Coordinates of C-alpha atoms and ligand atoms in Angstrom, one line a residue:
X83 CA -79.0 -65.4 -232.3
X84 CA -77.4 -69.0 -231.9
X85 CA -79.9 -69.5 -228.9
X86 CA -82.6 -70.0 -231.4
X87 CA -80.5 -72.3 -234.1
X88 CA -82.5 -75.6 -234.7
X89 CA -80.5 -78.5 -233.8
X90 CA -80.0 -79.3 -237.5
X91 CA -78.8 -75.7 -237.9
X92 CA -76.3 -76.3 -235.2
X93 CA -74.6 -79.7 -237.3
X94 CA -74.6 -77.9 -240.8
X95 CA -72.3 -75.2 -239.5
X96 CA -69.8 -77.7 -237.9
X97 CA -67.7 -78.1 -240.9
X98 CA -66.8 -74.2 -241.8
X99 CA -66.4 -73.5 -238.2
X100 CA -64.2 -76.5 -238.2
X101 CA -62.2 -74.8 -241.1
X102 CA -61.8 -71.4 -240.1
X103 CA -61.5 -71.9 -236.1
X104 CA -60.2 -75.0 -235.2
X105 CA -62.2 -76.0 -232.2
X106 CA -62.4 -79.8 -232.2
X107 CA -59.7 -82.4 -232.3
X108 CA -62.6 -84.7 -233.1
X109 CA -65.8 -84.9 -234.6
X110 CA -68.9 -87.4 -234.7
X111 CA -69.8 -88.9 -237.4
X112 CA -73.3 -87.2 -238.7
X113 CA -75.5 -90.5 -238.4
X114 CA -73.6 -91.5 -234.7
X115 CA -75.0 -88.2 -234.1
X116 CA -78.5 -88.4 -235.4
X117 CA -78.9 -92.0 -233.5
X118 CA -78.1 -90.5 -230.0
X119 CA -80.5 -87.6 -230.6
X120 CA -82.9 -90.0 -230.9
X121 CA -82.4 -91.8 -228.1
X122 CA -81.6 -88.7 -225.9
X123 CA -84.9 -87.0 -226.7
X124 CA -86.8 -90.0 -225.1
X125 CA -85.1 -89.1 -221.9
X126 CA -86.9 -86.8 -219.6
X127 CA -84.6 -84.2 -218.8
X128 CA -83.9 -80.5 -219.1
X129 CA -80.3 -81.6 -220.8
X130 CA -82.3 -84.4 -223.5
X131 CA -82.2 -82.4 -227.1
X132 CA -79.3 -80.6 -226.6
X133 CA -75.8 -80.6 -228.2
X134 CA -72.7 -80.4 -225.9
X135 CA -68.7 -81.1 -226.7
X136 CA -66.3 -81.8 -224.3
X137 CA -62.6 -80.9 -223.7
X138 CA -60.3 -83.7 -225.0
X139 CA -58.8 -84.5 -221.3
X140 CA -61.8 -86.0 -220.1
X141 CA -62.2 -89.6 -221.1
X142 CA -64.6 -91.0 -223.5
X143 CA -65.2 -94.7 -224.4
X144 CA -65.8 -94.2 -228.0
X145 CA -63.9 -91.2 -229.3
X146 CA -60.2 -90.5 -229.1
X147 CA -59.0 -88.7 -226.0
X148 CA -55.5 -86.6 -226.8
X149 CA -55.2 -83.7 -224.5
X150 CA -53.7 -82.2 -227.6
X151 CA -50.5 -84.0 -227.2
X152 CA -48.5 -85.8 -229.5
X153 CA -48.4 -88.3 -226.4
X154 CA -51.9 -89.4 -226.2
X155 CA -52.3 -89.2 -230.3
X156 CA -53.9 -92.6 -230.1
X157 CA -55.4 -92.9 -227.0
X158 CA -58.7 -94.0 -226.4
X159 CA -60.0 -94.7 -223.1
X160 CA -61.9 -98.3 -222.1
X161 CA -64.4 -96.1 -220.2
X162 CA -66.2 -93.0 -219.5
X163 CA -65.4 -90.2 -216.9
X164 CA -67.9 -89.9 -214.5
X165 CA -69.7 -86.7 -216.2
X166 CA -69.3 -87.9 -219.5
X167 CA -71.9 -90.7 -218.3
X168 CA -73.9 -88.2 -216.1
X169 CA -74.1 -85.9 -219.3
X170 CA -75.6 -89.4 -221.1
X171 CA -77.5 -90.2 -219.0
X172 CA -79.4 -86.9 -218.8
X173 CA -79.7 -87.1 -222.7
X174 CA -77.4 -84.9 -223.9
X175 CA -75.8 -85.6 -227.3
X176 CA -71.9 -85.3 -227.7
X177 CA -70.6 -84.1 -231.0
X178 CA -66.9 -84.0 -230.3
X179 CA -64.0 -83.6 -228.4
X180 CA -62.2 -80.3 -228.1
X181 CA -59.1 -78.7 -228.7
X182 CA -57.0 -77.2 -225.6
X183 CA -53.3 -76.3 -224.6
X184 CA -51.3 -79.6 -224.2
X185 CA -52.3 -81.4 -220.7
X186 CA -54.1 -78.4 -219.7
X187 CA -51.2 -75.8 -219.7
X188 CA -52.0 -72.8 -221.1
X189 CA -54.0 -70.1 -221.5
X190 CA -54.5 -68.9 -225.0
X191 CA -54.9 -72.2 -226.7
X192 CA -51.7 -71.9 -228.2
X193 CA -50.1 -75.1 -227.3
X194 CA -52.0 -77.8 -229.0
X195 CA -50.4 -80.7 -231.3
X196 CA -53.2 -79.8 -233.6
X197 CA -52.4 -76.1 -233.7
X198 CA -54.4 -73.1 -232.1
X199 CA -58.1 -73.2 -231.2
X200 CA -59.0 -69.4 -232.7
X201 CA -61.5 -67.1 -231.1
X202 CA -65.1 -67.3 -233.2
X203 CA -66.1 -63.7 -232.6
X204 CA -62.7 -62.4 -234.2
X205 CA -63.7 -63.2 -238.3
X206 CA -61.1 -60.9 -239.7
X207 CA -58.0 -61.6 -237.7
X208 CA -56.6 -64.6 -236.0
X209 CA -57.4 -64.9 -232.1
X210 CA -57.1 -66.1 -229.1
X211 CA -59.4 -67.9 -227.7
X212 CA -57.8 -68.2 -224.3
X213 CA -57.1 -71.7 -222.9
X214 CA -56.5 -74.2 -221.7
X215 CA -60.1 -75.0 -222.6
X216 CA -60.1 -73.0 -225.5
X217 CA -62.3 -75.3 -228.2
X218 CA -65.0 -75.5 -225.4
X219 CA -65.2 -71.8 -225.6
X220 CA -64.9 -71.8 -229.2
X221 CA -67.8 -74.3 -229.8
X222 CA -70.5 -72.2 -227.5
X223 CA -69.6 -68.5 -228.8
X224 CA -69.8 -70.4 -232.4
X225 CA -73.4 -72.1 -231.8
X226 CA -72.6 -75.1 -232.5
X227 CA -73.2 -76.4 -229.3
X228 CA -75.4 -75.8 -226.4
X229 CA -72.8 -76.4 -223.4
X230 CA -69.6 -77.8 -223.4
X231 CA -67.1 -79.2 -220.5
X232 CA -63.8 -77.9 -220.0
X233 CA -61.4 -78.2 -217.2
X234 CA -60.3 -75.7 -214.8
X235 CA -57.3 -75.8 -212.4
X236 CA -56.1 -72.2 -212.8
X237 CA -58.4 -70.2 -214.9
X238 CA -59.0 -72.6 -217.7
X239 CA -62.8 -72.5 -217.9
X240 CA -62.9 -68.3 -216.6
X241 CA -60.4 -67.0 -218.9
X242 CA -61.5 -68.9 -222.1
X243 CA -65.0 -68.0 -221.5
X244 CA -64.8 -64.8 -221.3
X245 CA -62.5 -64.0 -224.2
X246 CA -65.2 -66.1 -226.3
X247 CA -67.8 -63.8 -224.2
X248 CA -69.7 -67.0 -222.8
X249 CA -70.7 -68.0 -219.3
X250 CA -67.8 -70.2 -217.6
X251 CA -68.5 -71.6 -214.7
X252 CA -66.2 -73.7 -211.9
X253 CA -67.7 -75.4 -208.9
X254 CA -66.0 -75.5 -205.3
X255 CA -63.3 -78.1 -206.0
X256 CA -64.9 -82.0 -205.4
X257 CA -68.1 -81.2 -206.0
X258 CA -68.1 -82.6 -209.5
X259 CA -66.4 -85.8 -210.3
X260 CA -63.0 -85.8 -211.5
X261 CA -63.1 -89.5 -212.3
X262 CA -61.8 -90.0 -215.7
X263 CA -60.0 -86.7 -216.3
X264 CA -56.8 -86.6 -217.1
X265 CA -55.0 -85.1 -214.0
X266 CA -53.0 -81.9 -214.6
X267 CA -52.6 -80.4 -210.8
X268 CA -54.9 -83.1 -208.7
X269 CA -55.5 -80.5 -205.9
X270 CA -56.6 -77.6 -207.9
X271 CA -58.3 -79.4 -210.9
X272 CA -61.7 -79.1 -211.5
X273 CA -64.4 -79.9 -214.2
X274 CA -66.2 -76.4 -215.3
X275 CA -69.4 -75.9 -217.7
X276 CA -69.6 -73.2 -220.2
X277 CA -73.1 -72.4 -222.1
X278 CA -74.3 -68.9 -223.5
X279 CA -77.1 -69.0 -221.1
X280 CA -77.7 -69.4 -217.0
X281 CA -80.1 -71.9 -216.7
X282 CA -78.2 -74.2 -218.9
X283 CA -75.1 -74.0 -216.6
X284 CA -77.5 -74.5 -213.6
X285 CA -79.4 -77.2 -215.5
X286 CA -75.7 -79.1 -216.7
X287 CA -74.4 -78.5 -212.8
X288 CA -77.6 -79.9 -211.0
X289 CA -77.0 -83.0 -213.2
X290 CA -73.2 -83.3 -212.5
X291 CA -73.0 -82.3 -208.7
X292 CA -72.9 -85.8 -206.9
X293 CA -71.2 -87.3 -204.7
X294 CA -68.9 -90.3 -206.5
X295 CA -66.9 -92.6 -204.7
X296 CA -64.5 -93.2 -207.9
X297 CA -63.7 -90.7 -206.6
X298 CA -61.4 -89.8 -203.8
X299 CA -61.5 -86.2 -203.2
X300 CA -65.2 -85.7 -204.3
X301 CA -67.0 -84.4 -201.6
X302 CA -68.8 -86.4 -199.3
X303 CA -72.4 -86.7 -199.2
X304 CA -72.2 -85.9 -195.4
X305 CA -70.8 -82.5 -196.4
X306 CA -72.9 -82.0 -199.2
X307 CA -76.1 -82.3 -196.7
X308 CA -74.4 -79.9 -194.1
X309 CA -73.8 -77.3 -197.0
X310 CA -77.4 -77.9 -198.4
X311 CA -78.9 -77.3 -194.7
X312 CA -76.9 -73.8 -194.2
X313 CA -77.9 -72.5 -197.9
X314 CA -81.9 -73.3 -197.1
X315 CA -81.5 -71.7 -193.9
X316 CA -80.1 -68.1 -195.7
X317 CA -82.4 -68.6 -198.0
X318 CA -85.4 -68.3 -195.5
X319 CA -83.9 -64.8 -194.6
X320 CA -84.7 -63.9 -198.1
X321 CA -82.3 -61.1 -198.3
X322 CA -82.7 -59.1 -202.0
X323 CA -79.4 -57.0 -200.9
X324 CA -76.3 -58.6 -200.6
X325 CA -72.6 -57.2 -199.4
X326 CA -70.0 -58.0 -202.7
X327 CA -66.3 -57.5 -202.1
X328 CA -64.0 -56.1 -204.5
X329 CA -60.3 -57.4 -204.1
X330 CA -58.3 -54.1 -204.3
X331 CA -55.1 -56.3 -205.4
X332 CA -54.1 -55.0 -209.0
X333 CA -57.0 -52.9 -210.0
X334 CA -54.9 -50.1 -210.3
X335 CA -54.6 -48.5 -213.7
X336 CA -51.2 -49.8 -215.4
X337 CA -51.8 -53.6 -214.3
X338 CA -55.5 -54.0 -216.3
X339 CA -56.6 -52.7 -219.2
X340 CA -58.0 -49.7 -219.6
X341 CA -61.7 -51.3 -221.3
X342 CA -61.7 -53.9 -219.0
X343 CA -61.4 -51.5 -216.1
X344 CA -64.0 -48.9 -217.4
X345 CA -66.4 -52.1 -217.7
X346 CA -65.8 -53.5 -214.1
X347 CA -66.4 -50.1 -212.4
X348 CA -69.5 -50.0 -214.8
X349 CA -70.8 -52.8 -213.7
X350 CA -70.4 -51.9 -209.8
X351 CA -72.1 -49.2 -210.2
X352 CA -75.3 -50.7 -211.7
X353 CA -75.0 -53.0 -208.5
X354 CA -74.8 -50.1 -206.5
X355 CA -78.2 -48.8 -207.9
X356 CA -79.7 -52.4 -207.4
X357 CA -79.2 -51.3 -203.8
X358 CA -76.4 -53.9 -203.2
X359 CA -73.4 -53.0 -201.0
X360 CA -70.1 -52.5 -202.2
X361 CA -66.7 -52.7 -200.0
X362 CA -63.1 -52.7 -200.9
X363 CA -61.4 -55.4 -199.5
X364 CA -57.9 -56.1 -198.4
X365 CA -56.6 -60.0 -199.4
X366 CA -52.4 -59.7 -198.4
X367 CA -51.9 -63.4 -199.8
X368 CA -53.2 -62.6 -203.1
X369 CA -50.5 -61.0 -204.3
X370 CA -48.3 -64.4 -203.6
X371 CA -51.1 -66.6 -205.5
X372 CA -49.5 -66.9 -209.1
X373 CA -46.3 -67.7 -207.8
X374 CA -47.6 -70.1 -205.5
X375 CA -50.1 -71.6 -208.2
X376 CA -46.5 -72.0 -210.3
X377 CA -44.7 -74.2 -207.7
X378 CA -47.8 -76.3 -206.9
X379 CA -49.2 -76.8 -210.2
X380 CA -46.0 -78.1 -212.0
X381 CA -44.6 -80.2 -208.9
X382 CA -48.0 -81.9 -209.0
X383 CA -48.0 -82.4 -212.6
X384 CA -44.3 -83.7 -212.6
X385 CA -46.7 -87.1 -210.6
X386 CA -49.3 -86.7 -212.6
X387 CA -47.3 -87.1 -216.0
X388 CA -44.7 -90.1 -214.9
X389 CA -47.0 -91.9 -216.4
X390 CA -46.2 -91.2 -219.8
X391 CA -43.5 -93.4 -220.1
X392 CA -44.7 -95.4 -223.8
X393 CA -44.9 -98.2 -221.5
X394 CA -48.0 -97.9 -219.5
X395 CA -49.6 -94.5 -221.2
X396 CA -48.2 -92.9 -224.4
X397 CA -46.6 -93.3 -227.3
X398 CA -43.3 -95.0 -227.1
X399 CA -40.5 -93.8 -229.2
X400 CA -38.9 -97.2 -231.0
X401 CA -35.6 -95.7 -231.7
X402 CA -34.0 -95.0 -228.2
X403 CA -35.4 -96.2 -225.1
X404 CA -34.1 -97.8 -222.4
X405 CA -31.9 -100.5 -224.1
X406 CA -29.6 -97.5 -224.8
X407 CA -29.7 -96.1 -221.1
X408 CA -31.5 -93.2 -222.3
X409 CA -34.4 -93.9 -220.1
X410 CA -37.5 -92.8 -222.0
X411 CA -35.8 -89.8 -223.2
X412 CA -36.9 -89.6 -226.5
X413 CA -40.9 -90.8 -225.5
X414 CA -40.6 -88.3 -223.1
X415 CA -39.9 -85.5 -225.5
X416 CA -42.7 -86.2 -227.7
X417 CA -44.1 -83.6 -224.8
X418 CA -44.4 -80.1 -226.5
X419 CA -42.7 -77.2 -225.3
X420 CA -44.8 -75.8 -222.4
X421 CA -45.1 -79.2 -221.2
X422 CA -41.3 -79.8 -220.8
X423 CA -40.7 -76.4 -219.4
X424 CA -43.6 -77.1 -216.9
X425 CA -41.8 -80.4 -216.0
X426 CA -38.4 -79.3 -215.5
X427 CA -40.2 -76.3 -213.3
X428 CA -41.9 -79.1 -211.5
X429 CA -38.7 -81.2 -210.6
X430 CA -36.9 -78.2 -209.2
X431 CA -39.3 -77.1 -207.5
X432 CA -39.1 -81.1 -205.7
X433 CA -35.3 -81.4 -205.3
X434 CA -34.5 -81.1 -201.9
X435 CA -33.3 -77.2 -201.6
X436 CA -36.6 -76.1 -203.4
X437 CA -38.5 -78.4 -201.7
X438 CA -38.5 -76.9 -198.2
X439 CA -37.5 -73.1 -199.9
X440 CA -40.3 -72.8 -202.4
X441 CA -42.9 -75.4 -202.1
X442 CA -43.4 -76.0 -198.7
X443 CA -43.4 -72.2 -198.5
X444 CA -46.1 -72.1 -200.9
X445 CA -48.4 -74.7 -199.1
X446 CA -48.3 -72.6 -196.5
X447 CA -49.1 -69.2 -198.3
X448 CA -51.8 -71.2 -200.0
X449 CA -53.8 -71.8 -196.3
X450 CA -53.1 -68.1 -195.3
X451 CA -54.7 -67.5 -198.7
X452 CA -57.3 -69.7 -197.7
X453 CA -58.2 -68.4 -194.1
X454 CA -58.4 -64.7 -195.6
X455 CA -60.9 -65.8 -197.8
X456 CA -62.9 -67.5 -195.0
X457 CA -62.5 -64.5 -193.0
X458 CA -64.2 -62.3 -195.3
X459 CA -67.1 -64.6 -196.4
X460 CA -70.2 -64.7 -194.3
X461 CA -70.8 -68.7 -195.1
X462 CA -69.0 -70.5 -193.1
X463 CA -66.3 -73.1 -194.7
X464 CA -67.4 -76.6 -193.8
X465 CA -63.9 -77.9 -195.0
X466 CA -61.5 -76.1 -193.0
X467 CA -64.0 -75.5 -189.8
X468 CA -63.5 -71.5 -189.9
X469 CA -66.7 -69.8 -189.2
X470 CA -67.3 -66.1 -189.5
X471 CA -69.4 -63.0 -188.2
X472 CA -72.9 -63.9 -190.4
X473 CA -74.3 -60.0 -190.2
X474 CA -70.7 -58.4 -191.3
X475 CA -69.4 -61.7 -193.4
X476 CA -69.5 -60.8 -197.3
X477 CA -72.1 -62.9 -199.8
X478 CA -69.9 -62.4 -202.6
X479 CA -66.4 -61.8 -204.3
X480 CA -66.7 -59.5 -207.5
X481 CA -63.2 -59.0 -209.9
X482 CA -62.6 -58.8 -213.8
X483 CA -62.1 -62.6 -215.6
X484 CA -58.9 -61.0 -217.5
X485 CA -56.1 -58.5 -217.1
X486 CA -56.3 -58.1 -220.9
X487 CA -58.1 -58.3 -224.1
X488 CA -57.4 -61.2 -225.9
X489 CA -54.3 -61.1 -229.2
X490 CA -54.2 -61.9 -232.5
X491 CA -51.9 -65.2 -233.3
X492 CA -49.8 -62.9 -235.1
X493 CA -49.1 -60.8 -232.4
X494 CA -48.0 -63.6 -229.8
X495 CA -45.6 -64.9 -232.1
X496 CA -43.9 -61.1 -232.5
X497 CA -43.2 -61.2 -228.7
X498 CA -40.1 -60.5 -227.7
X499 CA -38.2 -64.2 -226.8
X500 CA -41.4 -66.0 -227.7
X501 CA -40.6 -69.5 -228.4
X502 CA -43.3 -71.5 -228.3
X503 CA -43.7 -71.4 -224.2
X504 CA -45.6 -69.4 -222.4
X505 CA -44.5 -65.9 -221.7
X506 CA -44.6 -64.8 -218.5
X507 CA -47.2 -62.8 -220.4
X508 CA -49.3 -65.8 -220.4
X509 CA -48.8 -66.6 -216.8
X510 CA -50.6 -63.0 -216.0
X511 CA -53.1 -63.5 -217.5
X512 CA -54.5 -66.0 -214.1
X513 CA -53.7 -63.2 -212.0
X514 CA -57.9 -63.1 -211.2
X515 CA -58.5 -66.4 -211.3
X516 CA -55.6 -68.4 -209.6
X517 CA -56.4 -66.9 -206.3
X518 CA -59.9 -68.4 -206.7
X519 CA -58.4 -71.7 -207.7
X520 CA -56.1 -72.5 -204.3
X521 CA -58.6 -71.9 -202.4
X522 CA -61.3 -74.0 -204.3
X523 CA -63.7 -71.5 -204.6
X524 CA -66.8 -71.7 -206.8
X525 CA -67.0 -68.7 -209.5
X526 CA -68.4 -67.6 -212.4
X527 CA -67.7 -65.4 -215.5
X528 CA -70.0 -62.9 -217.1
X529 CA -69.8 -61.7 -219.8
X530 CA -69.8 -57.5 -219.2
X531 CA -71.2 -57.0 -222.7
X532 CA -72.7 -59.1 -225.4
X533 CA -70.1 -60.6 -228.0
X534 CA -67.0 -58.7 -226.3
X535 CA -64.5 -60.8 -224.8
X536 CA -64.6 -58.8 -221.1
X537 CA -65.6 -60.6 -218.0
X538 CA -66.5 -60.1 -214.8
X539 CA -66.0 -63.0 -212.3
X540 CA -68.3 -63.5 -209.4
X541 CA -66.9 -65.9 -206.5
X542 CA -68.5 -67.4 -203.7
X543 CA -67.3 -68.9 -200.6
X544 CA -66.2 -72.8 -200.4
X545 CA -69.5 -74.8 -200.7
X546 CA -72.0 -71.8 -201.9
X547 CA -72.2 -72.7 -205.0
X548 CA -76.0 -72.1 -205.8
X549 CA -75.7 -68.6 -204.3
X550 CA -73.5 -68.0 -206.8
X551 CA -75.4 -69.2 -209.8
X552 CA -78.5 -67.5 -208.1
X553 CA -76.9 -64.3 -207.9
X554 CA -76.0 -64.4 -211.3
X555 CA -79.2 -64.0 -212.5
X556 CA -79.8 -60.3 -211.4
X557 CA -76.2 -59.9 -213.2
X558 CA -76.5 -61.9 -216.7
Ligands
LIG94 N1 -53.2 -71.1 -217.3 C1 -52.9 -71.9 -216.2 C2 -51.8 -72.8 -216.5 O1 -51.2 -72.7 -217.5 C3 -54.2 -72.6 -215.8 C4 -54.4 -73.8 -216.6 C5 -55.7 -74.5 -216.2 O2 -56.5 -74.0 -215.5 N2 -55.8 -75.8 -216.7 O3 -51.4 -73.6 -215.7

């Protein structure tokens, strides 16, 4: 198994995977490697002598940083994000950066400048891997790594983690530094951790969950202590039984797959004989969440990407530019496909009509999402002040990762009207994970069978993070 590969074993297969899979968009140099091995193994940490990659939209002082665009092609950042010098720190050794959907949008891995990241446990025929953090996925399921970092604003460390059949997990949003990644959606962006074993992601969260005050929206140590105080007080209960939720929104037969649904029912029932208790629970806004998550997420990105312009960030097009009145026109369409749709999605969504029709509308759905989910959950929500009923409250949320199995390359491309953007296919498949995602939960994918890309996501309420990752252990 790749849990026993010797480091050295790890490095010698980086090449063929490389080759057949596509997960990085950049690699180490071997004796750059070797050098920081050396010096990581005199640190005293869980994380020294280990091998991680990270996603290529969080910023690195000595290796390139793309976000698979055509954009950022040469880019390299003049310092490191926040977890990248946590991650050093702790002794960890980065091999490379990895591949992902352009900026972060996506979820097969599909739309990448450097072409798809494939899915390592499909040898015979070309795979998703799911995205946006695909290559993070890629690079644990393959062994060549220990842990890797993606990014999650929607789904993008779940879904890819579970197609590659990997643990993926996403903290309550500002709990782990988001300086120094690139900003996709700010309000919904996270940094997520992916490994092929628990106490990795615990061991690689303990070292990234600080306060920073780079910055803004991490959360405050103040905060931080009032959730740590609540958590020791549950824990003195020591309760072995805990209540889990299941969502009924879109478990019905003809909106998931048939495997995946066998496998989640499965899995309650094996819960069920632990002695846990199971109830079905109603969540009305859920059913609004993708199309709310699809006026937020591109009206915030339409900020976050003015700054690709060729004159402060990205590559400027020589040709046309402003000289002609064209204003940036042709830099801006070095963008790929998805990116532009997303864009032009984003700006309509801002022009006055929209503005108060569709995204005011879906700020609001979003708290109504959130206040469900705070009236379910026995720990109380220290952001938004809502406290609930501590004997009849829920410990934990319980759903599949995906609403399907992951396709071959092939197949996507025969889609009807596929044309290089997403398909509204693609959109789907967030359906579990979006929800999770406004409302800044913490959760964490499973994977229901060893090497099979099926998932079950556990969630937890806003701030109980290290129930979740505690739970998780009578689970994995
Ligand atoms: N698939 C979603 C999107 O395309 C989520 C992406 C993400 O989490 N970065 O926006």
């Amino acid at each position: 198994s790749s849990g026993t590969r010797t480091i050295l074993q790890r490095l010698e297969t980086i090449p063929i995977i490389q080759s057949k899979y596509n997960i990085f968009t950049h690699v180490e140099p071997i004796n750059k490697i070797n050098k920081n091995l050396l010096k990581g193994s005199t640190v005293n940490n869980p994380l020294s002598n280990t091998l991680c990659a990270v996603k290529d939209n969080i910023a690195t002082n000595d290796m390139p940083t793309t976000c698979s665009s055509s954009m950022l092609s040469n880019y390299q950042s003049p310092f490191d994000a926040t977890v990248v010098k946590l991650l050093r720190e702790s002794g960890t050794t980065i091999v490379g950066k990895t591949n992902m959907d352009e900026f972060a949008m996506g979820s097969l891995g599909i739309h990448s400048h450097y072409g798809p990241a494939l899915n390592p446990l499909f040898h015979d025929v070309d795979t998703v891997s799911g995205g946006s953090s695909s290559g993070s996925a890629g690079s644990v399921t393959s062994g060549v790594v220990h842990f890797a970092l993606g990014t999650d604003t929607g789904g993008s460390v779940r879904l890819p983690a579970c197609y590659c059949s990997v643990l993926g997990f996403k903290g309550s949003y500002g709990r782990i530094s988001r300086f120094g990644v690139v900003s996709f959606a700010q309000s919904l962006d996270t940094v997520g951790i992916m490994a092929d074993n628990l106490q990795r992601v615990k061991d690689v969260f303990n070292t990234l969950d600080k306060f920073d005050k780079k910055d803004p929206t991490s959360l405050s140590e103040d905060l931080r202590n009032e959730i740590n105080s609540i958590s020791k007080l549950r824990e003195k209960r020591g309760r072995a039984k805990f209540r889990i939720g299941i969502p009924k929104f879109n478990l019905s037969k003809n909106s998931v797959n048939e495997t995946i649904r066998t496998c989640f029912i499965g899995f309650l029932d094996t819960l069920m004989k632990q002695g846990h208790e199971i109830f079905p629970v109603e969540l009305p806004s859920m059913k609004y969440a993708l199309p709310v998550y699809y006026t937020i997420a591109p009206s915030e990105a339409v900020s976050n990407l003015a700054r690709y312009d060729g004159i402060r960030y990205g590559t400027r097009d020589e040709k046309e530019d402003i000289s002609n009145e064209s204003f940036f026109s042709s830099t801006r369409s070095k963008f790929g496909k998805e990116v532009q749709r997303r864009l032009i999605l984003g700006n309509y969504n801002l022009i006055s009509e929209s503005f108060k029709n569709n995204f005011l509308k879906a700020q609001t759905l979003r708290v109504s999402l959130i206040n469900e989910f705070d009236n379910i959950f026995s720990f109380p929500n220290v952001l938004t002040r809502n406290q609930n009923d501590d004997i009849n409250g829920l410990d934990f949320l319980l759903s599949p990762t995906s609403v399907n199995l992951p396709k071959g390359i092939d197949e996507i491309a025969k889609e009807k009207g596929y044309d290089g953007t997403s398909s509204t296919n693609e959109y789907m498949n967030d359906l579990f994970t979006i929800p999770v995602s406004l409302a800044g939960l913490p959760a964490l994918t499973i994977p229901a069978k060893k090497r099979a890309p099926i998932g079950i996501q556990l969630i937890g309420q806003y701030g109980d993070d290290q129930n979740v990752l505690n739970f998780a252990e009578k689970l994995v």
